[in-house]
mmCIF file of C-alpha atoms and ligand atoms in Angstrom:
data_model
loop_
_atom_site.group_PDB
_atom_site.id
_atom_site.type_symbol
_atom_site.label_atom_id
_atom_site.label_comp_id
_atom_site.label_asym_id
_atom_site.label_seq_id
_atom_site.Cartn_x
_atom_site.Cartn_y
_atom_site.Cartn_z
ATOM 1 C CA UNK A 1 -133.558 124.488 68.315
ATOM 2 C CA UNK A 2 -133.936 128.126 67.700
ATOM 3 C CA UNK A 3 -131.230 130.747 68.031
ATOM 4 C CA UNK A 4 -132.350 131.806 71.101
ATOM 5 C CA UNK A 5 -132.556 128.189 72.957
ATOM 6 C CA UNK A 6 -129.273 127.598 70.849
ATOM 7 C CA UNK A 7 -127.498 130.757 72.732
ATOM 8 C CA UNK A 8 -128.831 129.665 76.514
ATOM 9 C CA UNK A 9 -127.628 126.350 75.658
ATOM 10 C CA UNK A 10 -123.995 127.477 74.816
ATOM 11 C CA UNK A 11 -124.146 129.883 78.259
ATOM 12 C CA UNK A 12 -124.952 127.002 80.168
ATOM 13 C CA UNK A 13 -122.640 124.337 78.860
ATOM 14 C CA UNK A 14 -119.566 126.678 79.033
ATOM 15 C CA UNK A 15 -119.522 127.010 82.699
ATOM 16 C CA UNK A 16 -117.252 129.931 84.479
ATOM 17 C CA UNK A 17 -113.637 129.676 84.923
ATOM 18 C CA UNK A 18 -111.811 131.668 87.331
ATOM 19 C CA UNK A 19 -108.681 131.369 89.633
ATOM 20 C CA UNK A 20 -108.217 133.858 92.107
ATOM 21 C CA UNK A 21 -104.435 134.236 93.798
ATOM 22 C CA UNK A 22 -104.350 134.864 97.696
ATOM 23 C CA UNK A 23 -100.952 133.733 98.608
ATOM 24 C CA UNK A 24 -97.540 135.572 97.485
ATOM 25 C CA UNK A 25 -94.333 136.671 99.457
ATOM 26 C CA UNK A 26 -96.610 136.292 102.895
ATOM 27 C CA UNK A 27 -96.168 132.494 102.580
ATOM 28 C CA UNK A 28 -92.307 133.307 103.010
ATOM 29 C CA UNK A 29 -92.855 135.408 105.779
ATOM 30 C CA UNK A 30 -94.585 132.902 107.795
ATOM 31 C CA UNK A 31 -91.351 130.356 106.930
ATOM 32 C CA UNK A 32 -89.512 132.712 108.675
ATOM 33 C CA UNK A 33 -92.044 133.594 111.826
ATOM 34 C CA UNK A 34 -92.703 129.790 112.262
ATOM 35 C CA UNK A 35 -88.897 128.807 111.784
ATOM 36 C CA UNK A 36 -87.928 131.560 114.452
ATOM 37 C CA UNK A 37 -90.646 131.042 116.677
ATOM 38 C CA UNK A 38 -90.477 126.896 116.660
ATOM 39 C CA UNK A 39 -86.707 126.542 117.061
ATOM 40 C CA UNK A 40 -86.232 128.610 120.075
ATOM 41 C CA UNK A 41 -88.927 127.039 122.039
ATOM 42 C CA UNK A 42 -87.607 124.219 124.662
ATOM 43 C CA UNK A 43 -89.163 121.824 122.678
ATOM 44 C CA UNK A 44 -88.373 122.375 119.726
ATOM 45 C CA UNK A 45 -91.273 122.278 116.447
ATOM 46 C CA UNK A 46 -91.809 122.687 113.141
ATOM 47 C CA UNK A 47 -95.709 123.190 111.481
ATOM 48 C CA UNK A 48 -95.960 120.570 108.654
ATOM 49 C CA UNK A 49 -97.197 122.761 106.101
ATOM 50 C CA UNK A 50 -93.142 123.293 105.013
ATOM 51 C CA UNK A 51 -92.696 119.866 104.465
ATOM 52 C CA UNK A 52 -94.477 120.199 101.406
ATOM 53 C CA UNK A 53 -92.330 122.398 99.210
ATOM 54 C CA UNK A 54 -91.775 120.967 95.531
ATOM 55 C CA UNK A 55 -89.761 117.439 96.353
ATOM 56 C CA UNK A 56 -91.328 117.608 99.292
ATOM 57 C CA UNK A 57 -95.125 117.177 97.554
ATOM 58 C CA UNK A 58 -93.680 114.877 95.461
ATOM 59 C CA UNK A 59 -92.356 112.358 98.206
ATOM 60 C CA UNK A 60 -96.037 113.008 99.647
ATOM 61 C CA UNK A 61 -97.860 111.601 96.913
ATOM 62 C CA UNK A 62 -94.941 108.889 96.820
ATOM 63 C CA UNK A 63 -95.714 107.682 100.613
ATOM 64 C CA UNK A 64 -99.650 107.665 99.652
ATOM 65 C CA UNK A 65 -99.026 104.855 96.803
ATOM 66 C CA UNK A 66 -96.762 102.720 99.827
ATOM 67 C CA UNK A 67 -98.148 99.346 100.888
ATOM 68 C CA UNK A 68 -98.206 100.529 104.328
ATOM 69 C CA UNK A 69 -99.203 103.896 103.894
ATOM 70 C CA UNK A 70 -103.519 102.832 103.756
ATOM 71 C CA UNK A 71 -105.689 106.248 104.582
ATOM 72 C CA UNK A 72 -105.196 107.329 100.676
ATOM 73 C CA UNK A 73 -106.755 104.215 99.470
ATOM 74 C CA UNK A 74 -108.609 103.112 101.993
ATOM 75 C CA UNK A 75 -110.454 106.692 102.144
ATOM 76 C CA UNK A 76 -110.634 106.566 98.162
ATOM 77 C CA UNK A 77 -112.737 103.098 98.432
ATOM 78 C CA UNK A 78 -114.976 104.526 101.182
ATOM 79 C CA UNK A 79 -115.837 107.747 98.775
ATOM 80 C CA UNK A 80 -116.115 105.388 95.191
ATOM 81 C CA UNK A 81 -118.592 103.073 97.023
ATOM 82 C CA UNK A 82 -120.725 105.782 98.566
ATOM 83 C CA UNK A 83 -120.371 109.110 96.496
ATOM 84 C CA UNK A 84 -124.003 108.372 95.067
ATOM 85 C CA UNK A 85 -125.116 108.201 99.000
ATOM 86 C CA UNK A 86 -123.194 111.403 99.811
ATOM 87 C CA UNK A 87 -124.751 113.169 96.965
ATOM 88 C CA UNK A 88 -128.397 111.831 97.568
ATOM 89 C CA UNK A 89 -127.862 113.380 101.057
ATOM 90 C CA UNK A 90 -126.637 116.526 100.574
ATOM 91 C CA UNK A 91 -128.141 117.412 97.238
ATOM 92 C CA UNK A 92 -124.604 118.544 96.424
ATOM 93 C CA UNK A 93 -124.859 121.803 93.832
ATOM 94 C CA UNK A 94 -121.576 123.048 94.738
ATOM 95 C CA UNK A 95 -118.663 121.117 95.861
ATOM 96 C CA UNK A 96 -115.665 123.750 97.799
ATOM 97 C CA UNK A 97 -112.322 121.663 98.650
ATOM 98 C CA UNK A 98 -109.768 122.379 100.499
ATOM 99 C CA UNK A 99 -105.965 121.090 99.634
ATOM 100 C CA UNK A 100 -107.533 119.835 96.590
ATOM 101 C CA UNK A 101 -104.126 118.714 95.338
ATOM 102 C CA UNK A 102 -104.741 117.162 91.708
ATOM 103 C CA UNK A 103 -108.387 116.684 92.468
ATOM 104 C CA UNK A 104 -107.674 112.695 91.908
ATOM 105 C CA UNK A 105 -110.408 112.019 94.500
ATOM 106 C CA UNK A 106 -112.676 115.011 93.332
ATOM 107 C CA UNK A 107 -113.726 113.622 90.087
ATOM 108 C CA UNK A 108 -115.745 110.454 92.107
ATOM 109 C CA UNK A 109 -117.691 113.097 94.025
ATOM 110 C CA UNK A 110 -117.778 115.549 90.890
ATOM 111 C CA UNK A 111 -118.964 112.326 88.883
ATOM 112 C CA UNK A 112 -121.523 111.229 91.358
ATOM 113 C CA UNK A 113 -122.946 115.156 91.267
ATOM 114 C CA UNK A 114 -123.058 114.907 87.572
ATOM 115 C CA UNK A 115 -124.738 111.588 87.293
ATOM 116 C CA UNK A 116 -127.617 113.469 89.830
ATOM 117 C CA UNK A 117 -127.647 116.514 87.445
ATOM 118 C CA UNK A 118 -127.349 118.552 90.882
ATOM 119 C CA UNK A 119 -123.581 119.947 90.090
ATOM 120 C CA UNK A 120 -123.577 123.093 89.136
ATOM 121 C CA UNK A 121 -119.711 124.861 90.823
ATOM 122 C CA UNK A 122 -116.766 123.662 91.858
ATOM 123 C CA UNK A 123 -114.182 125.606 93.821
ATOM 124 C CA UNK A 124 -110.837 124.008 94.363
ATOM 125 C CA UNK A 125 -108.494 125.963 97.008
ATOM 126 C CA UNK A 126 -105.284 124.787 97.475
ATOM 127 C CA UNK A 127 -101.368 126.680 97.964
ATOM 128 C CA UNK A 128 -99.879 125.112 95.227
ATOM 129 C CA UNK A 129 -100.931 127.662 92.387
ATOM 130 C CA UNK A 130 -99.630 125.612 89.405
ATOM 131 C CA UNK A 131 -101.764 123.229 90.578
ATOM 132 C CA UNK A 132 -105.173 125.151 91.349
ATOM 133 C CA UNK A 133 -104.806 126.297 87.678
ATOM 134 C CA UNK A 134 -103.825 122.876 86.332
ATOM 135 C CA UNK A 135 -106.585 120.873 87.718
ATOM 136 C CA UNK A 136 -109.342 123.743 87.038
ATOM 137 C CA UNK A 137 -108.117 123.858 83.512
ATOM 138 C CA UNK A 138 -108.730 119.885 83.192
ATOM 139 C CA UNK A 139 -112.039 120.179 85.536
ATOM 140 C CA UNK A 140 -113.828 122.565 83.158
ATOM 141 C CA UNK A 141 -112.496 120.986 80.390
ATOM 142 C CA UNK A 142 -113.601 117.084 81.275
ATOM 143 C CA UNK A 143 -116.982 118.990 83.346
ATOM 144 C CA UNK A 144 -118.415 120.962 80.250
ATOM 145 C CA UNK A 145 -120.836 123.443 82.047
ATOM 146 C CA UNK A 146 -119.411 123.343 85.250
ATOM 147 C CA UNK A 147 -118.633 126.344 86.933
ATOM 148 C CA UNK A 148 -114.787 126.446 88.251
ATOM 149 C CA UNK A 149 -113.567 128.883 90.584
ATOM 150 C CA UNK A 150 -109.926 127.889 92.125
ATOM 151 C CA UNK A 151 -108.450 129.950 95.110
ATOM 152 C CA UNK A 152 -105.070 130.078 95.718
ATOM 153 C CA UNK A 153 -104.530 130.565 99.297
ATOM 154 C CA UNK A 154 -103.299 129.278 102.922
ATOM 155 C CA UNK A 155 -106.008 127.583 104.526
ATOM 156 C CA UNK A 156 -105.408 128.937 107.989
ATOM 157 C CA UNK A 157 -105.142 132.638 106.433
ATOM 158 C CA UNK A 158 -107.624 132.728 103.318
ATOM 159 C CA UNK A 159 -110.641 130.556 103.712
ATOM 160 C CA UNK A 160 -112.654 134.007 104.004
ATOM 161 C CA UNK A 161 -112.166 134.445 100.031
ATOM 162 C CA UNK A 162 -114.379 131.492 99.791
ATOM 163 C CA UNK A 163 -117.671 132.854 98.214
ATOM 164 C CA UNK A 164 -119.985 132.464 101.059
ATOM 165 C CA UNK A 165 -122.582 129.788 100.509
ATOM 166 C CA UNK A 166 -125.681 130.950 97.902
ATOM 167 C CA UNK A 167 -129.263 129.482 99.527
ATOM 168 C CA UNK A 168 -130.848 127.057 96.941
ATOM 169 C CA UNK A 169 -127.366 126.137 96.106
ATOM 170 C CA UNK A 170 -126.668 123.197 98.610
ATOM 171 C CA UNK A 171 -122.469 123.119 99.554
ATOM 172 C CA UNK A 172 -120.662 120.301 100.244
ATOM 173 C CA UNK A 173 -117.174 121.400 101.930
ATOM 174 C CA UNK A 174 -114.951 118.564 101.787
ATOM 175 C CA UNK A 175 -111.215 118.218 103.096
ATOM 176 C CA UNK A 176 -110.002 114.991 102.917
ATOM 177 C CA UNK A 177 -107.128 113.350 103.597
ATOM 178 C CA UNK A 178 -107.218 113.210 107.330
ATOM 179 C CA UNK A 179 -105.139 116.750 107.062
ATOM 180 C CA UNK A 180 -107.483 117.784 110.032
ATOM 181 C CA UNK A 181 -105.025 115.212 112.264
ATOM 182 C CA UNK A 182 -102.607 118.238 112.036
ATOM 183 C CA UNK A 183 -104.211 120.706 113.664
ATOM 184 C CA UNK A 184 -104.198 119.636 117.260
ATOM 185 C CA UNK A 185 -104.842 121.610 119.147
ATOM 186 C CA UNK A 186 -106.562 123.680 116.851
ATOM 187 C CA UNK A 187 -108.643 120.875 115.216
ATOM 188 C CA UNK A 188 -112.031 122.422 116.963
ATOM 189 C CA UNK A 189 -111.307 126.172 116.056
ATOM 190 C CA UNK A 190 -110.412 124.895 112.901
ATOM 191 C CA UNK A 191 -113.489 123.074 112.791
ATOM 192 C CA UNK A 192 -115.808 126.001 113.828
ATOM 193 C CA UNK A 193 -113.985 128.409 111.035
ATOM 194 C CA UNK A 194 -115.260 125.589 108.315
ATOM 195 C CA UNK A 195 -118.763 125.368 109.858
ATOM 196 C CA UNK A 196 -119.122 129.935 109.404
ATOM 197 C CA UNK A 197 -118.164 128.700 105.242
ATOM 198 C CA UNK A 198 -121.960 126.500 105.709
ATOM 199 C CA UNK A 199 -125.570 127.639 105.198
ATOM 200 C CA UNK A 200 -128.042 125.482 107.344
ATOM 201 C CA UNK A 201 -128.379 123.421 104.577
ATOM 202 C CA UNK A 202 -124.867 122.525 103.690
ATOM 203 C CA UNK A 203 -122.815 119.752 104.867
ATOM 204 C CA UNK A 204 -119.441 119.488 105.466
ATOM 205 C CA UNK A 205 -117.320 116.402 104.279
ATOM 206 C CA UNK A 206 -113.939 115.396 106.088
ATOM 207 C CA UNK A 207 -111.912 112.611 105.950
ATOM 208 C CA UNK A 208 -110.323 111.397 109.605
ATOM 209 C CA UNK A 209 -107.768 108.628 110.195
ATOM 210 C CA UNK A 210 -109.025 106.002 112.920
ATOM 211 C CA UNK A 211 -107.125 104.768 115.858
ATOM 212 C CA UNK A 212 -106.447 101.514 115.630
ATOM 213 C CA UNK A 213 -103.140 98.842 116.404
ATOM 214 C CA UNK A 214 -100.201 100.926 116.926
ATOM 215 C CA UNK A 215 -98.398 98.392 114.715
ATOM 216 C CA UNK A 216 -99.961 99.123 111.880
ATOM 217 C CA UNK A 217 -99.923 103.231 112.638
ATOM 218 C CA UNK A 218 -96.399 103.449 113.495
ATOM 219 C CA UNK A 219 -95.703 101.271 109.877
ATOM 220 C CA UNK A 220 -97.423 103.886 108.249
ATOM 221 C CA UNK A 221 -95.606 106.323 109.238
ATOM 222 C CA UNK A 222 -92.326 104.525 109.159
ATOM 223 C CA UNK A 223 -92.389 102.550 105.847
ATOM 224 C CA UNK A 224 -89.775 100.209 104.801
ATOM 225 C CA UNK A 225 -88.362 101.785 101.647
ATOM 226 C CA UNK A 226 -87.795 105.046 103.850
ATOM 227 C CA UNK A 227 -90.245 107.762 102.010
ATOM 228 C CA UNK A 228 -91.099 109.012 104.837
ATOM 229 C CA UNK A 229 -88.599 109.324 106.331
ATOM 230 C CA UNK A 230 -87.115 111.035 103.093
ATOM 231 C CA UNK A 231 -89.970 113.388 103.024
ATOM 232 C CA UNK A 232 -89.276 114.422 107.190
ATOM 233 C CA UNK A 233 -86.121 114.733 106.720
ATOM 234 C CA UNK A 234 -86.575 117.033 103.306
ATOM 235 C CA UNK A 235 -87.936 119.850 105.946
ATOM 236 C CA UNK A 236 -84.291 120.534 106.488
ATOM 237 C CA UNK A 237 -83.139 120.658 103.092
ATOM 238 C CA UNK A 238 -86.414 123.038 102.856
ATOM 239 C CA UNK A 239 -85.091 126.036 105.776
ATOM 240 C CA UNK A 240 -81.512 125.254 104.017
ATOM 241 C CA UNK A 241 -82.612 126.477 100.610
ATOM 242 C CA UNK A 242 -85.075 129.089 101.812
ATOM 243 C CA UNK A 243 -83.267 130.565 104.618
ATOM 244 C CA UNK A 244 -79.881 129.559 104.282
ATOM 245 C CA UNK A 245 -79.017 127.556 106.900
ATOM 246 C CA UNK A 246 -76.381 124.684 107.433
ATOM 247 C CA UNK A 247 -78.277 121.859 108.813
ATOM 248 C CA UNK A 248 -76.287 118.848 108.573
ATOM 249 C CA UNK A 249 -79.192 116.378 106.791
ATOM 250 C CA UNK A 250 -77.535 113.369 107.447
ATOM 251 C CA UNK A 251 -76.838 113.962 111.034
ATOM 252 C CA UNK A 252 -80.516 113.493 111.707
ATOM 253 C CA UNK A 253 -82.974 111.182 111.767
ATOM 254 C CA UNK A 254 -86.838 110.139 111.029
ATOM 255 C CA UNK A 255 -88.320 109.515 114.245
ATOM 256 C CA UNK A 256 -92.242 108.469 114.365
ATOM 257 C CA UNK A 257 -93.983 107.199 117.015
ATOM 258 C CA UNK A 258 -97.807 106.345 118.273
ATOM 259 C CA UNK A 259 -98.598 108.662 121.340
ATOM 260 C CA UNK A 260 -101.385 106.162 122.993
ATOM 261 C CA UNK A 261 -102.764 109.215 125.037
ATOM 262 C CA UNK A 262 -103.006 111.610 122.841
ATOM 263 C CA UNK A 263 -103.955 109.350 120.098
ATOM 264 C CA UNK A 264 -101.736 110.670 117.649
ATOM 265 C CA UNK A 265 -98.456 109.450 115.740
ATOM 266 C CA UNK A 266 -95.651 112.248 115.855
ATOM 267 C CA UNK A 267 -93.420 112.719 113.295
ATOM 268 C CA UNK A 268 -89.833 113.892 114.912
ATOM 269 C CA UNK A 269 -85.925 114.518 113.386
ATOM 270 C CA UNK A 270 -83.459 113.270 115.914
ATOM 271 C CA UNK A 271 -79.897 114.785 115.839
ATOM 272 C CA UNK A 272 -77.557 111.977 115.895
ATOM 273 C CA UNK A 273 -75.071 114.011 117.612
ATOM 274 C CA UNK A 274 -74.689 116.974 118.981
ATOM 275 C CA UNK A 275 -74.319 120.459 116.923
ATOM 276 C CA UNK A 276 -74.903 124.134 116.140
ATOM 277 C CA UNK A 277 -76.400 125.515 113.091
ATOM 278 C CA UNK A 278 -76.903 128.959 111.463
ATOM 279 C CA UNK A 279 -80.208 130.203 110.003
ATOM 280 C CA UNK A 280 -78.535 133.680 108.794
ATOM 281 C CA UNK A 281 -81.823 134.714 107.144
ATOM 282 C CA UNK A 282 -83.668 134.989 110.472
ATOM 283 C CA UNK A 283 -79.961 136.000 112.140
ATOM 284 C CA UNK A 284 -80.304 132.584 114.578
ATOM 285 C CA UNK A 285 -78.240 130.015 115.663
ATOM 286 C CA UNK A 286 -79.606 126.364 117.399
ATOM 287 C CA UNK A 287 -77.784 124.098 119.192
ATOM 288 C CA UNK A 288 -78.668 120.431 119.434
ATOM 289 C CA UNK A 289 -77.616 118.338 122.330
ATOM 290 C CA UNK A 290 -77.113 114.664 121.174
ATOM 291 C CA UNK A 291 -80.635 112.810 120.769
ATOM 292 C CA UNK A 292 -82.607 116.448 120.732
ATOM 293 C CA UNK A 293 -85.309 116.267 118.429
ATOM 294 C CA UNK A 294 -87.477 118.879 116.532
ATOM 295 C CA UNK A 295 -91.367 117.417 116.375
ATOM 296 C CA UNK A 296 -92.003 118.053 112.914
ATOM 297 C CA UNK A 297 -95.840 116.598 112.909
ATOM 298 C CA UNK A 298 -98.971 115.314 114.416
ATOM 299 C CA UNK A 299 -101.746 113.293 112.787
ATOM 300 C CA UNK A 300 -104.222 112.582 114.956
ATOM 301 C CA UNK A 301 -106.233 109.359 114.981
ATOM 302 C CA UNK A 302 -109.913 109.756 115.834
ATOM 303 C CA UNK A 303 -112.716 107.707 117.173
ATOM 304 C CA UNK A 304 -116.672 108.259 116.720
ATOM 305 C CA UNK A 305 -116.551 109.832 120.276
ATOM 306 C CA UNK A 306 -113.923 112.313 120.218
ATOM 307 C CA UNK A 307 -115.161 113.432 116.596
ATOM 308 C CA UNK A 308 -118.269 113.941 117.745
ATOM 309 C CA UNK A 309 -117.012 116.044 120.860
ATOM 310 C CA UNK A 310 -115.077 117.824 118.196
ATOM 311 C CA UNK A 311 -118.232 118.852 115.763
ATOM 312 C CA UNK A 312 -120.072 119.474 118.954
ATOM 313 C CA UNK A 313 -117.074 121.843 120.230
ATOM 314 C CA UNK A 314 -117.937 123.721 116.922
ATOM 315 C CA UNK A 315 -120.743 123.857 116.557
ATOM 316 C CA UNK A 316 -121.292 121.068 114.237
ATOM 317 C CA UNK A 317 -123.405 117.793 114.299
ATOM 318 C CA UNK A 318 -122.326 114.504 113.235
ATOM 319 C CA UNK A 319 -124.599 113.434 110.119
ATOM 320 C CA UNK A 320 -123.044 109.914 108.796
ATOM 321 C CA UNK A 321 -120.184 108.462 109.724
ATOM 322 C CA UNK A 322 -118.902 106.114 106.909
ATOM 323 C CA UNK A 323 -116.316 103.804 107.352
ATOM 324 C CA UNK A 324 -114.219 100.777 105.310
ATOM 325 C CA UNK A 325 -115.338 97.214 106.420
ATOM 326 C CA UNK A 326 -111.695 97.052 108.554
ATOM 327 C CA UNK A 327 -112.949 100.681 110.415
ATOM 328 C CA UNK A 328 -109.252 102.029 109.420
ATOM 329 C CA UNK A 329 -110.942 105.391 107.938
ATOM 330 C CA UNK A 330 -114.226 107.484 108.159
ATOM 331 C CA UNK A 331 -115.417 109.758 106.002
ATOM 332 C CA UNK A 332 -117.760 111.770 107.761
ATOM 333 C CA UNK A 333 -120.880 114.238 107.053
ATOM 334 C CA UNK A 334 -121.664 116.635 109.273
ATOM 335 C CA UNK A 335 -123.636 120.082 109.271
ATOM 336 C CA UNK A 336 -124.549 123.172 111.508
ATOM 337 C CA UNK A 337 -125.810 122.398 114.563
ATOM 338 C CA UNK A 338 -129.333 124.150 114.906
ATOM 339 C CA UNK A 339 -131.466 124.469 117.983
ATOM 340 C CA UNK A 340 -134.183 123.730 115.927
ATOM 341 C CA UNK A 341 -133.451 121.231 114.311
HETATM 342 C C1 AVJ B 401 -101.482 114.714 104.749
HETATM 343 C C2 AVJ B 401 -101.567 115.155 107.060
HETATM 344 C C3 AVJ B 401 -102.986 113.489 106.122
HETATM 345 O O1 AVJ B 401 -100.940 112.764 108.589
HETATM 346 O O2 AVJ B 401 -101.123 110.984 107.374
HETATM 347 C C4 AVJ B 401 -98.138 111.199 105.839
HETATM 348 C C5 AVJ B 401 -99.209 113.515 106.249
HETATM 349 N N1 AVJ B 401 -97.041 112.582 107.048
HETATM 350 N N2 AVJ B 401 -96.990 110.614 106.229
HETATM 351 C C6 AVJ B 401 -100.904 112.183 107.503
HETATM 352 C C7 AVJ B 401 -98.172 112.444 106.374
HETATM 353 C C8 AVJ B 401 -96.334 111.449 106.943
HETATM 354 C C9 AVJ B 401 -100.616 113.015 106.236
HETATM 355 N N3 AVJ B 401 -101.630 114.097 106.050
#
């Protein structure tokens, strides 16, 4: 090898790092603006995305490791057996995900891209700073001469600093987890902001949690050793730390229940009796009657049919629907709807 080849070679195997920062005090602003704006409604809400401070994260990946808790594994078998398939299809040079967490399920897509010798970039974009830079760190370390750029940012605020797509350079946008079961009734706006991060070419990748016996949905949501009802419940401790308030913790309770017309499981805290608490940082006070509860969550459960309503709603178009052998969890493609094509 000359010196020449010898210098290309060492450009290309040590790929790009980067981590660019989005979110800073305007995450605590919006703790506020939701808090203020949920609790004075007549019903009152929450948004899930403060569940998930520290603890709160940690109880998360707790509940996904629970017997009855089965989208995490079940959607980790349906990506293992077919990340080769996924791959073939999309040509997959660049892989974008959102809430990419510790990238656990990543590496069997980034594996699958590698084995194809399409990967080229990865670009992880997720809140949790320490843990964009964490799992980039390990990606381009265990991915020599992949390119990593990691976003730190709110998905509802920042997905315009993703680099828009590069033609040649086939995308796959992936968010799994069935996170898009929070975002009713936004799930189809949501939707269409993904599809303007896709070329014609690209393809999007999400995970969605199926309906299926409200048994089994409700236990999910409800396990026996109480996680998640320790991670609800933590929501409280969360707006006591952050915005010094007094809720009394233990005079609530995990409530979670399958809604069989809107197809979704809600997540609620119940006040065991009634009270008034202060939230001096936003200068409010909230009284509960007895039994009043604050819906914390939604996580939708989808069919073929209303997906496919969705991705039409966005502009999208259903390309493979894969699913476990019990149908509990799809993983879907999908990509721009085009009149020509
Ligand atoms: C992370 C939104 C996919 O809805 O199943 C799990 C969150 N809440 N148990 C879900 C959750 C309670 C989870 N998502």
């Amino acid at each position: 090898m000359s010196n020449v080849d010898r210098r290309s070679e060492l450009a290309r195997t040590a790929g790009r790092n980067t981590i660019s920062v989005h979110v800073g005090e305007g995450t605590r602003r919006t703790l506020h603006e939701d808090v203020l704006d949920g609790l004075t409604r007549p019903s009152k809400e929450l948004p899930p995305k403060h569940l998930y401070d520290t603890y709160g994260s940690e109880l998360f990946d707790r509940i996904c490791e629970l017997p009855e808790y089965y989208p995490t594994r079940t959607e980790r078998a349906i990506l293992t057996a077919r990340a080769d398939a996924i791959v073939a299809t999309t040509g997959m040079a660049e892989l974008v995900e959102l809430g990419s967490g510790t990238a656990a399920k990543t590496r069997v897509l980034l594996d699958a891209g590698r084995r194809a010798g399409t990967l080229r970039r990865y670009v992880p974009f997720d809140v949790a700073e320490q843990m964009v830079r964490a799992t980039a760190g390990a990606l381009a370390e265990d991915y020599p001469g992949l390119d990593v750029h990691g976003i730190v940012g709110d998905f509802e605020r920042h997905l315009a600093e993703i680099p828009p797509p590069e033609p040649g350079c086939p995308r796959v946008l992936a968010f799994l987890g069935g996170t898009i079961g929070n975002f009713l009734p936004g799930a189809r706006r949501f939707l269409a902001e993904l599809a303007a991060l896709l070329g014609p070419d690209d393809f999007l990748l999400l995970g969605t949690d199926l309906v299926k016996d409200p048994d089994v949905l409700e236990a999910a949501y409800d396990d026996s050793a109480g996680v998640t009802a320790a991670f609800n419940l933590n929501v409280l401790t969360v707006l006591n730390r952050e915005l010094g308030a007094d809720f009394p913790v233990e005079r609530f309770e995990h409530v979670a229940f399958f809604d069989p017309e809107r197809r979704w499981i809600e997540l609620r805290l119940r006040a065991r009796r009634a009270c008034t608490v202060r939230i001096p940082a936003i200068d409010l006070e909230v009284s509960f009657l007895r039994g009043e509860e604050i819906r914390t969550e939604i996580s939708t459960k989808f069919t073929r049919q209303r997906l496919a309503g969705d991705y039409a709603a966005a502009g999208l178009e259903l390309a493979e629907w894969l699913t476990d052998d019990e149908a509990l969890f799809a993983l879907t493609l999908a990509r721009r709807r085009l009149p020509d094509r």
